[in-house]
Amino acid sequence: MFECNRGKPVSTALSAKLTNLLAQWIATSCRPISVVEDDGLELVLQAATGVMKTEERHFAEACARQFLDVANQWGIADKISTIGTDSAPNMVAAGRILPFEHLPCVAHVVQRAIVMSLREGGFDGALAKCRKVVGHFKHSPANSDELNVQQASLGQVHEPLVQNVPTWWNSTLEMIKRVMRNRDAVYTTLSQQKHNLALPTNAEYEKLAKLEKLLEPCRYITELLGGGEYVSCSVVLPALCHLQHVMKISDDDPAYIVRFKAAFTKDLNQRSKKINLEWLKVATALDPRFKDLKCLPRAEREPVWAKLSELVKREEPALQPLGEENPEPPKKKTALLLMGSDSESDEETPEDNTVERYKG
C-alpha cells in the first residue's frame, strides 16, 4: 500500500503496520481531516513520519522520560550505547539523566562558533551589503529575470542569489560564493536600474574572498559530521583538529582575519569541553584510519588505550561461548602467540593482547 516514506522505500513490515493502523483508525475514530485530533491518526502519523508528539513542556526530565519510552517501545533500550541531541540546555540536562552516553551535535557546535566569530571579525558591513543586494533580486521576480539575462550574456549558469540566515548551516558561505561568482552580472544589472543599494567595495570583496577560504573547511566538516548514511562519531576529533590547524594565525593574516581566527578557536575550544571528549577519544581509537591518535596530544593517547582495554575486559564474559567459562587455548597456540608478541610481560591478559595487536 505504501511505496515511499520520506523519500526512501518502505519496508514490508512498516507498510503492514501502517495499513493496520489506518484500518483501525477508520474503524474506530475516523472523522474529517480538518477536525481530527484522535489517537488513531496520531498512531498512524507516528509510524509514517518517525516523529512522536509530546504534550508536556520540554523540561529535561520529560525529555529523558520520552527517550526511554521510545527506546522501550521499539525494544532497543538494551542496544543503545550513545544518544545524540542538539546543544540546547534541556537536551544536555536530559543526556545527564539518561543511562546512556550523551553526545551533542558537533555540527551545531561548529556553526555556533562561526556565528560568534563573524561578529568579532568585522565582516558585518560587507555581509550587510551582500544581504541587501540579494534581497533586491530575491524579492522581485522582475529584478531576478534581469539578472538571469545578464548571467546568460556572460555565459554563466542561471542561479539565484542566496540569503544568509544564522540558523541555516553554511548559508553565509553560499551567499558569499554566489555574490562573488555573479559580481559582474549583478553590477551590470544594477547599473541599468534605479536603486539606493551600496555595493561592496573592492576592499570588501577582498575581505569576503578571504572569509570564503576560511568558511570552506567549516562547510566540509559540517557536511561530514552531518552525514546520515555512515557513522561519524570517530571523525569528530580529527575534524576538530583539522579546523584548529586551519584557524592557526599566521604572520600574513590581516587584522580582521586574526580576530576571526582567534574568536573561532576560543569559542570552539569552550564548546568542545562539553561534547563528551572521553567517549569521542575511544571512538577515534576504534577507527583504523585514526588509531594512531595523532589528533590528540601525546600525553592523552595512552589513557585512551587503557580505557579501551577496560571496555574489552567488560565485554569478554559476554563473548565467551556457553559452557566454556574459562577456556584454555592449546599450549602450542599459546607459544606461537608469545613468539609473535613484542611484550616481555608474563602478566598480560588476553584482553591486553587484543588491544596491543589492534594498535600494531
CSV table of C-alpha atoms in Angstrom, one decimal, residues 175-321:
chain,number,residue,atom,x,y,z
A,175,MET,CA,25.7,33.8,-0.1
A,176,ILE,CA,29.3,35.0,-0.5
A,177,LYS,CA,30.2,32.4,-3.2
A,178,ARG,CA,27.1,33.3,-5.3
A,179,VAL,CA,27.5,37.1,-4.9
A,180,MET,CA,31.2,36.9,-5.9
A,181,ARG,CA,30.5,34.5,-8.8
A,182,ASN,CA,27.9,36.8,-10.2
A,183,ARG,CA,29.7,40.0,-9.3
A,184,ASP,CA,29.8,41.3,-12.9
A,185,ALA,CA,26.2,40.3,-13.7
A,186,VAL,CA,25.0,42.0,-10.5
A,187,TYR,CA,26.9,45.2,-11.3
A,188,THR,CA,25.7,45.3,-14.9
A,189,THR,CA,22.1,44.7,-13.9
A,190,LEU,CA,22.1,47.3,-11.1
A,191,SER,CA,23.7,49.9,-13.4
A,192,GLN,CA,20.6,49.8,-15.6
A,193,GLN,CA,18.2,50.2,-12.6
A,194,LYS,CA,17.3,53.0,-10.2
A,195,HIS,CA,18.2,51.9,-6.7
A,196,ASN,CA,19.7,53.0,-3.4
A,197,LEU,CA,21.9,50.0,-2.8
A,198,ALA,CA,25.5,50.3,-1.7
A,199,LEU,CA,27.6,47.6,-3.4
A,200,PRO,CA,30.6,46.0,-1.6
A,201,THR,CA,33.8,47.9,-2.4
A,202,ASN,CA,36.9,46.2,-3.9
A,203,ALA,CA,38.4,46.0,-0.4
A,204,GLU,CA,35.3,44.4,1.0
A,205,TYR,CA,35.2,41.9,-1.9
A,206,GLU,CA,38.8,41.0,-0.9
A,207,LYS,CA,37.7,40.5,2.7
A,208,LEU,CA,34.9,38.3,1.5
A,209,ALA,CA,37.3,36.2,-0.6
A,210,LYS,CA,39.5,35.6,2.5
A,211,LEU,CA,36.4,34.7,4.6
A,212,GLU,CA,35.3,32.3,1.9
A,213,LYS,CA,38.6,30.4,2.2
A,214,LEU,CA,38.1,30.1,6.0
A,215,LEU,CA,34.5,29.0,5.8
A,216,GLU,CA,35.0,26.3,3.1
A,217,PRO,CA,36.7,23.9,5.6
A,218,CYS,CA,33.9,24.5,8.0
A,219,ARG,CA,31.4,23.6,5.4
A,220,TYR,CA,33.2,20.4,4.6
A,221,ILE,CA,33.4,19.4,8.3
A,222,THR,CA,29.7,20.3,8.9
A,223,GLU,CA,28.6,18.1,6.0
A,224,LEU,CA,31.0,15.3,7.0
A,225,LEU,CA,29.7,15.3,10.6
A,226,GLY,CA,26.0,15.7,9.5
A,227,GLY,CA,26.1,12.6,7.2
A,228,GLY,CA,23.2,10.2,7.8
A,229,GLU,CA,24.5,7.3,5.8
A,230,TYR,CA,27.5,6.5,7.9
A,231,VAL,CA,28.8,6.6,11.5
A,232,SER,CA,30.6,9.9,12.1
A,233,CYS,CA,31.5,9.7,15.8
A,234,SER,CA,35.1,8.6,15.1
A,235,VAL,CA,35.7,11.5,12.7
A,236,VAL,CA,34.8,14.3,15.2
A,237,LEU,CA,38.2,14.7,16.9
A,238,PRO,CA,40.2,14.5,13.7
A,239,ALA,CA,37.8,17.0,12.1
A,240,LEU,CA,38.1,19.4,15.0
A,241,CYS,CA,41.9,19.0,14.9
A,242,HIS,CA,41.8,19.9,11.2
A,243,LEU,CA,39.8,23.1,12.0
A,244,GLN,CA,42.3,24.1,14.7
A,245,HIS,CA,45.0,23.7,12.1
A,246,VAL,CA,43.1,25.8,9.5
A,247,MET,CA,42.5,28.5,12.1
A,248,LYS,CA,46.1,28.9,13.2
A,249,ILE,CA,47.1,32.6,13.0
A,250,SER,CA,50.0,33.4,10.5
A,251,ASP,CA,52.1,36.4,10.1
A,252,ASP,CA,50.5,37.2,6.8
A,253,ASP,CA,47.0,37.4,8.2
A,254,PRO,CA,45.4,40.9,8.2
A,255,ALA,CA,43.9,42.1,11.5
A,256,TYR,CA,40.3,41.1,10.7
A,257,ILE,CA,41.3,37.5,9.9
A,258,VAL,CA,43.4,37.4,13.1
A,259,ARG,CA,40.3,38.5,15.1
A,260,PHE,CA,38.1,35.9,13.3
A,261,LYS,CA,40.5,33.0,13.8
A,262,ALA,CA,41.1,33.9,17.5
A,263,ALA,CA,37.4,34.2,18.2
A,264,PHE,CA,36.6,30.9,16.3
A,265,THR,CA,39.4,29.0,18.2
A,266,LYS,CA,38.3,30.4,21.6
A,267,ASP,CA,34.6,29.6,21.1
A,268,LEU,CA,35.3,26.2,19.6
A,269,ASN,CA,37.6,25.2,22.5
A,270,GLN,CA,35.0,26.4,25.1
A,271,ARG,CA,32.2,24.4,23.4
A,272,SER,CA,34.4,21.3,22.8
A,273,LYS,CA,34.8,20.8,26.6
A,274,LYS,CA,31.1,19.9,26.7
A,275,ILE,CA,30.9,17.3,24.0
A,276,ASN,CA,32.0,14.1,25.9
A,277,LEU,CA,35.6,14.1,24.8
A,278,GLU,CA,36.4,10.9,26.6
A,279,TRP,CA,33.9,8.9,24.6
A,280,LEU,CA,35.0,10.5,21.4
A,281,LYS,CA,38.6,9.5,22.1
A,282,VAL,CA,37.5,5.9,22.4
A,283,ALA,CA,35.5,6.1,19.1
A,284,THR,CA,38.5,7.6,17.4
A,285,ALA,CA,40.8,4.8,18.6
A,286,LEU,CA,38.4,2.2,17.3
A,287,ASP,CA,38.5,3.7,13.7
A,288,PRO,CA,41.5,2.1,12.0
A,289,ARG,CA,42.1,5.3,10.0
A,290,PHE,CA,42.8,7.3,13.1
A,291,LYS,CA,44.0,4.7,15.6
A,292,ASP,CA,47.4,6.5,15.7
A,293,LEU,CA,45.5,9.2,17.7
A,294,LYS,CA,47.6,12.0,16.1
A,295,CYS,CA,44.7,14.3,16.7
A,296,LEU,CA,45.4,14.1,20.4
A,297,PRO,CA,48.4,15.3,22.4
A,298,ARG,CA,50.9,12.5,23.2
A,299,ALA,CA,50.1,12.7,26.9
A,300,GLU,CA,46.4,11.9,26.2
A,301,ARG,CA,46.9,8.8,24.0
A,302,GLU,CA,47.9,6.1,26.5
A,303,PRO,CA,44.9,6.7,28.8
A,304,VAL,CA,42.6,6.1,25.7
A,305,TRP,CA,44.1,2.6,25.2
A,306,ALA,CA,43.8,1.9,28.9
A,307,LYS,CA,40.1,2.9,28.7
A,308,LEU,CA,39.7,0.7,25.7
A,309,SER,CA,41.3,-2.3,27.4
A,310,GLU,CA,38.9,-1.8,30.3
A,311,LEU,CA,35.9,-1.9,28.0
A,312,VAL,CA,37.2,-5.0,26.3
A,313,LYS,CA,37.5,-6.7,29.7
A,314,ARG,CA,33.9,-5.8,30.5
A,315,GLU,CA,32.7,-7.4,27.2
A,316,GLU,CA,34.9,-10.5,27.5
A,317,PRO,CA,32.4,-12.7,29.6
A,318,ALA,CA,29.6,-12.0,27.0
A,319,LEU,CA,31.8,-13.1,24.2
A,320,GLN,CA,32.7,-16.5,25.7
A,321,PRO,CA,30.8,-19.5,24.3
